[in-house]
Short mmCIF file of C-alpha atoms and ligand atoms in Angstrom, two decimals:
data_model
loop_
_atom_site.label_atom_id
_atom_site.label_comp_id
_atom_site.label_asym_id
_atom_site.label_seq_id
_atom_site.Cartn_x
_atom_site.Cartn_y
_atom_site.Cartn_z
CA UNK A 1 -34.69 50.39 4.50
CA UNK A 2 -36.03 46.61 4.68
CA UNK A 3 -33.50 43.69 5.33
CA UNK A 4 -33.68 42.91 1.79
CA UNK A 5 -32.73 46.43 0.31
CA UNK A 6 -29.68 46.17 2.20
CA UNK A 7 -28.73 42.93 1.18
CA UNK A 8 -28.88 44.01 -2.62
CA UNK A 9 -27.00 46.90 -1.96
CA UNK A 10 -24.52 44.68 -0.43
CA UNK A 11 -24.92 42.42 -2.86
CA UNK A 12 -24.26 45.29 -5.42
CA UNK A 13 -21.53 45.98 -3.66
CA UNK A 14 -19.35 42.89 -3.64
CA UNK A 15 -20.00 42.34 -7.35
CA UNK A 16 -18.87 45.31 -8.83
CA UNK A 17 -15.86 43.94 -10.21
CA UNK A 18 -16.67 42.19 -13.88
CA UNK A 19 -14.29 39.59 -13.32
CA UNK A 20 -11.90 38.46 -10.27
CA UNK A 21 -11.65 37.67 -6.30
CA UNK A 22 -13.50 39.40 -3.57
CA UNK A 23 -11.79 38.56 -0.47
CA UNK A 24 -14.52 39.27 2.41
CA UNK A 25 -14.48 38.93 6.11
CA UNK A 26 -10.52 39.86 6.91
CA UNK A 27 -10.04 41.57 10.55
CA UNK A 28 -10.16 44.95 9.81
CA UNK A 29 -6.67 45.52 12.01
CA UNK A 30 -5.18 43.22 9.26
CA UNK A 31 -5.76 44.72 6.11
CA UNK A 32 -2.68 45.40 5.17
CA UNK A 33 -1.07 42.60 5.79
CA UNK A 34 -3.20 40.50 3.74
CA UNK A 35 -1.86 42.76 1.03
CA UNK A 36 1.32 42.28 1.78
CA UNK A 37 1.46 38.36 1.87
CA UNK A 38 -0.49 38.09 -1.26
CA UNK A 39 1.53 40.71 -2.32
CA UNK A 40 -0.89 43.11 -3.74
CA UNK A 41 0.76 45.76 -3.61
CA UNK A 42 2.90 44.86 -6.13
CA UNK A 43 0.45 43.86 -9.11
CA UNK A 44 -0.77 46.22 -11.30
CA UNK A 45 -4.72 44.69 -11.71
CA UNK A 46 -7.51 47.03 -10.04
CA UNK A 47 -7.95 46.90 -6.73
CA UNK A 48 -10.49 48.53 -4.09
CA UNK A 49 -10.74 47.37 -0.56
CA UNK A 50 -12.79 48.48 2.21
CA UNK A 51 -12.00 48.72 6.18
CA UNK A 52 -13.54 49.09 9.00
CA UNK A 53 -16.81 47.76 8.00
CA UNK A 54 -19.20 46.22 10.58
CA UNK A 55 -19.59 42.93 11.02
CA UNK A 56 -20.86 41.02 13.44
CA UNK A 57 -18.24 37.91 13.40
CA UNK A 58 -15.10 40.41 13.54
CA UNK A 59 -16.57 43.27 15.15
CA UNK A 60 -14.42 45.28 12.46
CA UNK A 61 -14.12 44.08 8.85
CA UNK A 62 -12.37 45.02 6.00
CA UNK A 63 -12.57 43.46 1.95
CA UNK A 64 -10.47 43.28 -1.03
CA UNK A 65 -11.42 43.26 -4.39
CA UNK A 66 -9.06 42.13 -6.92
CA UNK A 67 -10.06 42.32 -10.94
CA UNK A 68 -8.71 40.25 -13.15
CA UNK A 69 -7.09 37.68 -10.18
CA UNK A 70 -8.03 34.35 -9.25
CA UNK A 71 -5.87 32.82 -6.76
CA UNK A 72 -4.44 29.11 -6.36
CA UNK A 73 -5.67 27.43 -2.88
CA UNK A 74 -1.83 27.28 -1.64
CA UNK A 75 -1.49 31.10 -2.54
CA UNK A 76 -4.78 32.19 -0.43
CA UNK A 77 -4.15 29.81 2.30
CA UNK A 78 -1.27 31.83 3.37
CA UNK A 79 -3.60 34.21 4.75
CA UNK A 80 -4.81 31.60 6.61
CA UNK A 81 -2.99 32.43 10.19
CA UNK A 82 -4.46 36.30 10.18
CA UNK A 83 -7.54 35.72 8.30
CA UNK A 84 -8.78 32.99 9.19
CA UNK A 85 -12.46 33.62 8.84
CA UNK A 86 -11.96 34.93 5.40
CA UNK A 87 -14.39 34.10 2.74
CA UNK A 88 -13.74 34.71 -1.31
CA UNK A 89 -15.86 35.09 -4.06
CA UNK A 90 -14.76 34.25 -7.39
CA UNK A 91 -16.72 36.52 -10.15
CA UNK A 92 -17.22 35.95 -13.73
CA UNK A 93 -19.04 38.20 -15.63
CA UNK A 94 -20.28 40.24 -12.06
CA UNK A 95 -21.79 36.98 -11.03
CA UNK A 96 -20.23 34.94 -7.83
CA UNK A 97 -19.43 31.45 -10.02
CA UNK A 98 -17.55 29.79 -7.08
CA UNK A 99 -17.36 30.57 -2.88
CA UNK A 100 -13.89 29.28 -1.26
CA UNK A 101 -13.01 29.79 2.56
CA UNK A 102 -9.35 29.81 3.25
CA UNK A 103 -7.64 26.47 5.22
CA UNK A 104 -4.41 26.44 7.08
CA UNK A 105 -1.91 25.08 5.29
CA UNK A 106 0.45 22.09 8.14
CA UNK A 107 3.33 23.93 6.71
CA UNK A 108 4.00 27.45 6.42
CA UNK A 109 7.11 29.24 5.05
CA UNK A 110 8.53 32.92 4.79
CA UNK A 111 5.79 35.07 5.92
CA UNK A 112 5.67 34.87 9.51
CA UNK A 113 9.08 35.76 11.74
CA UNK A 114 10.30 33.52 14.57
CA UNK A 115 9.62 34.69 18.07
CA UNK A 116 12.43 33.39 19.28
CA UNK A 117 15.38 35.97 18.89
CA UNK A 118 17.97 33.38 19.54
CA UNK A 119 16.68 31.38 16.45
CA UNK A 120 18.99 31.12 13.67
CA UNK A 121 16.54 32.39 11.69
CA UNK A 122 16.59 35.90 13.18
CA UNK A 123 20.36 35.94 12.92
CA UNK A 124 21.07 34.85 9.51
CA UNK A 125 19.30 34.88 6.32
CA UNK A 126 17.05 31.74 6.54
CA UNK A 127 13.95 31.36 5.37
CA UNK A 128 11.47 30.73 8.39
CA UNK A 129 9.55 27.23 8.15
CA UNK A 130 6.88 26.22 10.73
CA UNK A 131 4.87 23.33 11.52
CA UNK A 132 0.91 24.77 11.79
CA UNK A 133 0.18 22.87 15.38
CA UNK A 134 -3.25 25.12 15.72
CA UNK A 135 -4.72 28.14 14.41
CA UNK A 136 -6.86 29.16 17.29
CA UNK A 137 -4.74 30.49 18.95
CA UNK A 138 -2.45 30.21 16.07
CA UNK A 139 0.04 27.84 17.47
CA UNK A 140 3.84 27.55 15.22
CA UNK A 141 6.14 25.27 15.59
CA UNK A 142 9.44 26.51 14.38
CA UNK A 143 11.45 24.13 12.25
CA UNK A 144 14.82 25.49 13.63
CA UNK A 145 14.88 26.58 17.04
CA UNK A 146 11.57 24.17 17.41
CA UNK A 147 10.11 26.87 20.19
CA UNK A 148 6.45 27.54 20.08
CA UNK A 149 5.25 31.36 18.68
CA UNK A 150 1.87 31.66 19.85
CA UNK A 151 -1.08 33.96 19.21
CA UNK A 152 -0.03 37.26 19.56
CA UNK A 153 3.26 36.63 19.51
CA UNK A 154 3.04 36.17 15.81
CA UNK A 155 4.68 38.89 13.35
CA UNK A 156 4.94 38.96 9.71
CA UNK A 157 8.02 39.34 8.02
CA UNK B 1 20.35 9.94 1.33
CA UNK B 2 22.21 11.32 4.16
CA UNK B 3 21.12 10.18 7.75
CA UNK B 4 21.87 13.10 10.42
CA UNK B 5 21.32 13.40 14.03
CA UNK B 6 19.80 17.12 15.31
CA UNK B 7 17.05 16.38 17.32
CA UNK B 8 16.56 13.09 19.23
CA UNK B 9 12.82 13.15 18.12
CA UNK B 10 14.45 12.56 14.39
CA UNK B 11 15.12 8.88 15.11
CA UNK B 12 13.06 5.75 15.99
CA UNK B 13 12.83 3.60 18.51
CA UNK B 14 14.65 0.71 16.45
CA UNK B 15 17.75 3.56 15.50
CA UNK B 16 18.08 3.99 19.57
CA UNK B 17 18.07 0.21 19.89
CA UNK B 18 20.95 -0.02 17.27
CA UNK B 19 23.14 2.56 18.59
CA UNK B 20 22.99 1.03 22.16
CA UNK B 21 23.99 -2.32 20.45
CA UNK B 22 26.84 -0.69 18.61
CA UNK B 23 27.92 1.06 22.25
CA UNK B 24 27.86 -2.11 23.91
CA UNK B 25 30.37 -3.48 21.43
CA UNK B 26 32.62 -0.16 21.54
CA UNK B 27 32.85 -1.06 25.56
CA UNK B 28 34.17 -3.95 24.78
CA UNK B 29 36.79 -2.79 21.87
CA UNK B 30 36.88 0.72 21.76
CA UNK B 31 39.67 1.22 19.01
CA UNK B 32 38.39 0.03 16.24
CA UNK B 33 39.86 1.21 13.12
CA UNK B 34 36.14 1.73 11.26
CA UNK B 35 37.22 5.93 10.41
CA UNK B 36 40.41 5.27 8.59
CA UNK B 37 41.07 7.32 6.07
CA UNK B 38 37.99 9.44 6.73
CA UNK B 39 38.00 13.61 7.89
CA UNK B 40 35.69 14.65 10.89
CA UNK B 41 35.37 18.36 10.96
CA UNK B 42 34.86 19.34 15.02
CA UNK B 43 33.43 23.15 14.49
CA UNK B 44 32.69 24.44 17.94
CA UNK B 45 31.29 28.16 17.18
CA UNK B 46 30.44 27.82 21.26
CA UNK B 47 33.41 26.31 23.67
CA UNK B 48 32.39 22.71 25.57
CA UNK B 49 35.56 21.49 26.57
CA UNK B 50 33.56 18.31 28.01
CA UNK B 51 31.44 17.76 24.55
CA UNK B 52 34.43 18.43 22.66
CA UNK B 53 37.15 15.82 24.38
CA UNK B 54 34.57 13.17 24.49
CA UNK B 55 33.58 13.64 20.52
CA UNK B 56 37.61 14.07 19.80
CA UNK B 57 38.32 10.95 21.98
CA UNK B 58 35.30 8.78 19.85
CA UNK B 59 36.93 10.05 16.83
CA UNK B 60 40.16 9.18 17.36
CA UNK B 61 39.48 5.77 18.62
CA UNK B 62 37.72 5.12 15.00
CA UNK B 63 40.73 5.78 13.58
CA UNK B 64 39.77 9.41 11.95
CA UNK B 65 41.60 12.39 11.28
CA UNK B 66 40.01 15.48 12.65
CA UNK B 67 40.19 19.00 11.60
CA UNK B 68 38.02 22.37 13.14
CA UNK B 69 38.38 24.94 16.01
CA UNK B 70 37.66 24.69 19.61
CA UNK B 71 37.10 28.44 20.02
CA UNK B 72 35.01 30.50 18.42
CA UNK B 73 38.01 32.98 18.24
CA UNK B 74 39.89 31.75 16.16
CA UNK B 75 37.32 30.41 13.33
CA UNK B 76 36.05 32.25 10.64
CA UNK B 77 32.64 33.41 11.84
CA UNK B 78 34.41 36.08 14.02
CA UNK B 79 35.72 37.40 10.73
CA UNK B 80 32.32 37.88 9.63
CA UNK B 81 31.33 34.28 7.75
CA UNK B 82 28.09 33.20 7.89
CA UNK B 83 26.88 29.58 9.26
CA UNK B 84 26.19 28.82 5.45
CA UNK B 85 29.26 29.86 3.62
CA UNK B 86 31.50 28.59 6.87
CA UNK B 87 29.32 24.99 6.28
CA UNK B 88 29.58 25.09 2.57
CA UNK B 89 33.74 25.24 3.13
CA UNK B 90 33.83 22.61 5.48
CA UNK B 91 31.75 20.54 3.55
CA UNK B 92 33.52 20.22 1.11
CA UNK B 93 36.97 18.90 2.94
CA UNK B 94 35.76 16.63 5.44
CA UNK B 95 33.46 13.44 5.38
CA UNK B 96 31.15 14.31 8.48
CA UNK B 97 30.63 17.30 10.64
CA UNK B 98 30.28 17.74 14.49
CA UNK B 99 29.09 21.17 15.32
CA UNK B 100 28.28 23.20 18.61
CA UNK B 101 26.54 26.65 18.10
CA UNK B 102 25.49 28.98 20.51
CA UNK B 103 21.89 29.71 18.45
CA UNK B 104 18.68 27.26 18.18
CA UNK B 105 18.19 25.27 14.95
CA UNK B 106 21.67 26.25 13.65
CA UNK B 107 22.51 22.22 13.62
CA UNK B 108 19.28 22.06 11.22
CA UNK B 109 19.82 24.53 8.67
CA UNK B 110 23.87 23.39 8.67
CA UNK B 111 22.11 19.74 7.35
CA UNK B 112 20.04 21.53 4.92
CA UNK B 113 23.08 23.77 3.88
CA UNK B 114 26.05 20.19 4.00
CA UNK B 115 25.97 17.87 2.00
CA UNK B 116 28.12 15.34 4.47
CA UNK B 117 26.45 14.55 7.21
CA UNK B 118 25.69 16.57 10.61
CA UNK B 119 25.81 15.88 14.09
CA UNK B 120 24.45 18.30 16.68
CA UNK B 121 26.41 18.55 19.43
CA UNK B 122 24.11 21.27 21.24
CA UNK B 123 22.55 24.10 19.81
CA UNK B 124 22.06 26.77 22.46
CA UNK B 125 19.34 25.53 24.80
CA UNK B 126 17.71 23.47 21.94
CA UNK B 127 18.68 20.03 21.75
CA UNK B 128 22.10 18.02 22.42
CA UNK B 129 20.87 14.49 21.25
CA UNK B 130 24.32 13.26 22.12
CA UNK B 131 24.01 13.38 25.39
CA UNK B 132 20.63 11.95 25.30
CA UNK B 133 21.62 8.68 23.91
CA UNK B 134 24.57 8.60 26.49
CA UNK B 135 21.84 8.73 29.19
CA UNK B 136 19.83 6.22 27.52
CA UNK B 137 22.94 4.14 27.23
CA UNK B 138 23.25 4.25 31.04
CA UNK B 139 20.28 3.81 31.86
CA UNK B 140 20.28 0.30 29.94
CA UNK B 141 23.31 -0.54 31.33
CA UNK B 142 22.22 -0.30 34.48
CA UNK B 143 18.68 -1.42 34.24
CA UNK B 144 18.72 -3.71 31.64
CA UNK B 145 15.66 -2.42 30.05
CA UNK B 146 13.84 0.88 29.27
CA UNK B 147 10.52 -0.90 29.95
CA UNK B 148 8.83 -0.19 32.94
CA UNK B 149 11.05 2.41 34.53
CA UNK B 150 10.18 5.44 37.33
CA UNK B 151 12.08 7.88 36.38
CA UNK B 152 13.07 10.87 39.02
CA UNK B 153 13.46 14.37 37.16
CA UNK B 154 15.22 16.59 39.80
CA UNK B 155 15.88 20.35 39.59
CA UNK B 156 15.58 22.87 36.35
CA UNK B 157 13.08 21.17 34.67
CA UNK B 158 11.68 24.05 33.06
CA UNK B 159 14.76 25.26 30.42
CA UNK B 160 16.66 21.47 31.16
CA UNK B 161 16.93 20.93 27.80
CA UNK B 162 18.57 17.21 28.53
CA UNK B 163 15.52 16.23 30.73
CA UNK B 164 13.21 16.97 27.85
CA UNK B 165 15.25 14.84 25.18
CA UNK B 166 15.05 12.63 27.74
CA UNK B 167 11.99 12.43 28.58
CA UNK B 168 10.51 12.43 24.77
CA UNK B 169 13.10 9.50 23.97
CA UNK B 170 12.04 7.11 27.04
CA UNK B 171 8.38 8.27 26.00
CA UNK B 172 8.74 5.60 23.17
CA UNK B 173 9.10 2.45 25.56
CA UNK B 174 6.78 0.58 27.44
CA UNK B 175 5.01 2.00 30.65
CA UNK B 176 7.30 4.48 32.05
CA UNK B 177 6.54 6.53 34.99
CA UNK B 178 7.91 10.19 35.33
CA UNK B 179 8.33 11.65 38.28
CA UNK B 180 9.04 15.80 38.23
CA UNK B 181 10.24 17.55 41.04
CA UNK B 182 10.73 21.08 40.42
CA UNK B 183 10.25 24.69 42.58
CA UNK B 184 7.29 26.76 40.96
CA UNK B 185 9.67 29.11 38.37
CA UNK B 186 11.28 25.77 36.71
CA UNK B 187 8.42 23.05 36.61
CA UNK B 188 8.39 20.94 33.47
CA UNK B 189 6.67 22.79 30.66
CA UNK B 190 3.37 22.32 29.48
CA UNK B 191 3.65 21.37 26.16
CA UNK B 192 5.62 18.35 27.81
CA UNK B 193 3.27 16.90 30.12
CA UNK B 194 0.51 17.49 27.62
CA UNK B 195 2.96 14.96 25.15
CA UNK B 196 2.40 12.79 28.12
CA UNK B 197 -1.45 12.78 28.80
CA UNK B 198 -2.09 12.22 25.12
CA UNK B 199 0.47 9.02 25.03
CA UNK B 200 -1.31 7.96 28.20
CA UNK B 201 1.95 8.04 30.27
CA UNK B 202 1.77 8.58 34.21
CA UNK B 203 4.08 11.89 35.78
CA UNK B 204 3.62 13.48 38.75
CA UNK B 205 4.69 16.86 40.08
CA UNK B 206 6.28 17.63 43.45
CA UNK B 207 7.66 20.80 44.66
CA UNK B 208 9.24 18.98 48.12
CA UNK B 209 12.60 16.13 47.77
CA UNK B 210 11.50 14.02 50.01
CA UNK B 211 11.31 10.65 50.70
CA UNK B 212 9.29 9.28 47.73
CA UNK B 213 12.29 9.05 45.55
CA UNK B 214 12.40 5.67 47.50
CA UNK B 215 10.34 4.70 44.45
CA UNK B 216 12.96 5.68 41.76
CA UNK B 217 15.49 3.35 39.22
CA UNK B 218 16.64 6.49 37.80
CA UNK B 219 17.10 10.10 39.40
CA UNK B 220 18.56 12.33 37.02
CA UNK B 221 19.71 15.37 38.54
CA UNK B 222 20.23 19.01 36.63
CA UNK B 223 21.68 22.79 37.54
CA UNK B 224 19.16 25.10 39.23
CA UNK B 225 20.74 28.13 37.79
CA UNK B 226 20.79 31.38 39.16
CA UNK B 227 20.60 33.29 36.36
CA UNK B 228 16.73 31.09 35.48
CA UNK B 229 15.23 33.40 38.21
CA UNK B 230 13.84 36.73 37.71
CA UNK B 231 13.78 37.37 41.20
CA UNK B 232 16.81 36.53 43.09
CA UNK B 233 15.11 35.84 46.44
CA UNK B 234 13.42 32.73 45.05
CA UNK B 235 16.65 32.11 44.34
CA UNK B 236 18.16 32.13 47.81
CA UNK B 237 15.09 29.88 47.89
CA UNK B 238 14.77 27.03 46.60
CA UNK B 239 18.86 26.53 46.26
CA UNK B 240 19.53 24.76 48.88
CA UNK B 241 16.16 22.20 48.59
CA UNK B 242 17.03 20.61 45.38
CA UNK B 243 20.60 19.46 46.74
CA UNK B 244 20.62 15.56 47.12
CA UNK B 245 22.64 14.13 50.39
CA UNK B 246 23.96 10.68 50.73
CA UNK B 247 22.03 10.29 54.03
CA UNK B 248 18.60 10.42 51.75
CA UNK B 249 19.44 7.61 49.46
CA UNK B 250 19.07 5.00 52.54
CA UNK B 251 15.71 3.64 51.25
CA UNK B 252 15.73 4.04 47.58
CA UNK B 253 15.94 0.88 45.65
CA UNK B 254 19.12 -1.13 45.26
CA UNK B 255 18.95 -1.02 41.14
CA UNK B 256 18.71 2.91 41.36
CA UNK B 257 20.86 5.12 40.12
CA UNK B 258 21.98 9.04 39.80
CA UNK B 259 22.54 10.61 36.98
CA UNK B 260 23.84 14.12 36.29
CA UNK B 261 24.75 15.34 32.88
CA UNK B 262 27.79 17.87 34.50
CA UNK B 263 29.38 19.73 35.29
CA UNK B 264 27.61 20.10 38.88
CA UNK B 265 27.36 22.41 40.90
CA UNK B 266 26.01 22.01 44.40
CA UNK B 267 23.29 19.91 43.87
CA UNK B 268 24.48 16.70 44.55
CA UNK B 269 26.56 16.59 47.81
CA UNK B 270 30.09 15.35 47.39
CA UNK B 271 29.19 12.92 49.99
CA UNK B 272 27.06 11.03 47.27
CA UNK B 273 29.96 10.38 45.28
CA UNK B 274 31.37 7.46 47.08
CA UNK B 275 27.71 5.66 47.27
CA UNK B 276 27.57 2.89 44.36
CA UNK B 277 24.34 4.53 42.94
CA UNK B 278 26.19 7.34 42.43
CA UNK B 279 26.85 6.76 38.16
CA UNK B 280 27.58 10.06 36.76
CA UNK B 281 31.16 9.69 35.84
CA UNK B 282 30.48 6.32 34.51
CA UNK B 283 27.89 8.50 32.80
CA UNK B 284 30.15 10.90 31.48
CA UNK B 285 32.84 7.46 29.95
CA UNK B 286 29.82 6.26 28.18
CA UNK B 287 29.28 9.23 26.68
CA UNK B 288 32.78 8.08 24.25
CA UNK B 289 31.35 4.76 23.44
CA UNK B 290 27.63 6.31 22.33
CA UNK B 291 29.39 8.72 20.48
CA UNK B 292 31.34 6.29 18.39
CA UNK B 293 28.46 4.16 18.42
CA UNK B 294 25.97 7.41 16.67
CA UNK B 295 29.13 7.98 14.43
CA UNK B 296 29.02 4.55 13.26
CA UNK B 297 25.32 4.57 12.58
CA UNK B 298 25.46 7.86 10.52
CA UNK B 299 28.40 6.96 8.22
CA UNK B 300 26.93 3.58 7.97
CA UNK B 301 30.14 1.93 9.20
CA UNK B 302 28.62 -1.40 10.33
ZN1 LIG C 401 12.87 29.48 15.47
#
């Protein structure tokens, strides 16, 4: 198959959806969470995704594809800290009208848990709220206990 | 709006300079009648009989009425209450709030939850900006400037939270120096001395207390705590190397001068006590004025 079969099948691929967001270069291992934060698994609209796809960036990729959905910029940035190299296309009509890539947002709330376990935060119902100091490594600042949660040290709510 | 005090790094260099005004005039009259008629609620969820007296004592002299719990015991949150609902009910009774809690950022949320104001008086080992501005009040008083000062960090410099206040509020004035001297396990943390490169500020790191703290105006001495040591041998250590002796403050400056936050333990030799750059009860007395002083300030007194 010639390098430019492939990239019409790909092509193909990404733009089967008549109209919506293709969400494209998320590490495979973080799939779900995506889906979680933007909280697709509670919307009704069509939705395929793929995982463990190669890529040469991630090693492992997975993508989303969302009919019908077009996200605002603070609503996608969320999935800044886990997806950072994440890339959507907005289609209209099968055709890719606009390309986005997702940005940290300096403030981040809910979502992500405190890795401090004396923080208030994991003691009482507060909602977490961190400072975005870096995002490779991801580097938190919490707005409470104002410790550090670093890297891997990151979990989602 | 409200003005509270929960982390040091919340006020400016100009609000510092106004509160040690305002504690220079409490030395002089202390009982000044500026909280009459006015509630302080004094909610220690933690006990800190020293934090506690010193707060009750500022209060009093102003002339307040105070209401709260010294024990955790005996207050509602062992029945259950959360930090919110216990906040929201004391808000509403009392005109500012002084609170001790044994978890990090529970002084911050309590200001988002009150509507009266907040003062941290230590949340776990986040911040106590309380006793920050009492050091910086000494330090003043005996240096007569926060320009141009080596300061001597001695001890647990790793989980001290009072060195780091410290450190981050004299970070603001002109040309300090900052001199660390720590065993391996408690050095001062990164994130610190990287505060430091990027504000262009000299530090330097020792392991050995020797003879260069001939170069000090302030040493200020913390607890090397046992329980900071996953092994127990570096423990046995390093305990008795980070204890300060009268006999080594022969060549240190004449304006220098110790301070300790307390309680102590070991680490400075009662023999100290008796030298005249030996401040850290004086220390401990200007703690009452700076507290009356950062009351002041927050209820907008004077
Ligand atoms: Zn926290």
């Amino acid at each position: 198959m010639s390098n430019d079969t492939t990239k019409k099948k790909l092509k193909l691929k990404v733009s089967a959806i008549k109209e919506g967001t293709v969400i494209d270069h998320i590490p495979a291992q973080n799939l779900f969470k995506v889906i979680t934060i933007l909280g697709l698994d509670k919307i009704e609209n069509q939705i395929t995704f793929g995982t463990n796809l190669e890529s040469q960036k991630l090693g492992s990729k997975a993508i989303i594809k969302v009919s019908d959905k077009f996200f605002e910029n603070d609503e996608i940035n969320k999935i800044a800290l886990i997806a950072p190299d994440a890339k959507l296309n907005i289609i209209r009509d099968y055709e890719v009208v606009e390309k986005k890539i997702v940005k940290a947002p300096e403030i981040i709330k809910g979502i992500v848990k405190c890795f401090n376990p004396k923080c208030i935060t994991n003691n009482e119902k507060v909602t977490t709220c961190f400072k975005v100091l870096s995002t490779s490594p991801v580097t938190l600042r919490c707005r409470y206990c104002e410790k550090m949660t670093i890297g891997e040290q990151m979990r989602m709510l | 709006m409200k003005r509270d005090l929960i982390s040091i790094t919340d006020y400016s260099k100009e609000e510092y300079l106004k509160i040690m005004d305002l504690a220079a005039e409490f030395e002089k009259n202390p009982n000044q009648d500026l909280l009459k008629g006015k509630v302080v609620a004094s909610l220690f969820f933690e006990p800190s009989t020293r934090t506690r007296l010193s707060f009750e004592t500022a209060i009093n002299r102003l002339g307040g009425k105070i209401v709260g719990f010294a024990d955790p015991q005996n207050s509602s949150s062992t029945k259950g209450e959360t930090l919110h609902d216990t906040i929201k009910m004391v808000s509403n009774y009392a005109d500012l709030i002084v609170m001790r809690h044994p978890l990090e950022g529970a002084a911050r949320y309590a200001a988002e939850v009150s509507p009266v104001p907040i003062i941290n008086a230590g949340d776990g080992a986040n911040q106590h900006p309380t006793q920050t501005l009492l050091d910086m009040y000494s330090i003043l008083k005996t240096q007569g400037t926060f320009d141009n000062l080596n300061i001597f960090m001695v001890g647990d410099l790793k989980y001290g939270r009072t060195v780091h206040s410290l450190l981050m509020a004299m970070s603001q004035f002109d040309t300090p120096i900052f001199n660390f001297i720590a065993p391996a396990e408690l050095q001062m943390p990164e994130e610190y001395k990287m505060f430091l490169r990027e504000n262009d500020i000299r530090y330097f790191e020792h392991r050995e207390f020797t003879d260069i703290i001939s170069e000090a105006d302030i040493i200020y001495m913390t607890r090397v705590q046992k329980e900071r040591f996953s092994d127990p041998m570096e423990y046995e250590q390093v305990k008795n190397i980070y204890i300060l002796r009268n006999s080594m403050l022969e060549n240190t400056k004449p304006n220098m001068k110790i301070l300790h936050p307390l309680p102590r333990v070991n680490e400075i030799h009662t023999d100290v006590d008796k030298n005249e750059k030996a401040y850290y009860f004086t220390q401990a007395l200007n703690g009452m004025y700076t507290r009356e002083a950062i009351i002041t300030h927050i209820m907008n007194l004077k």
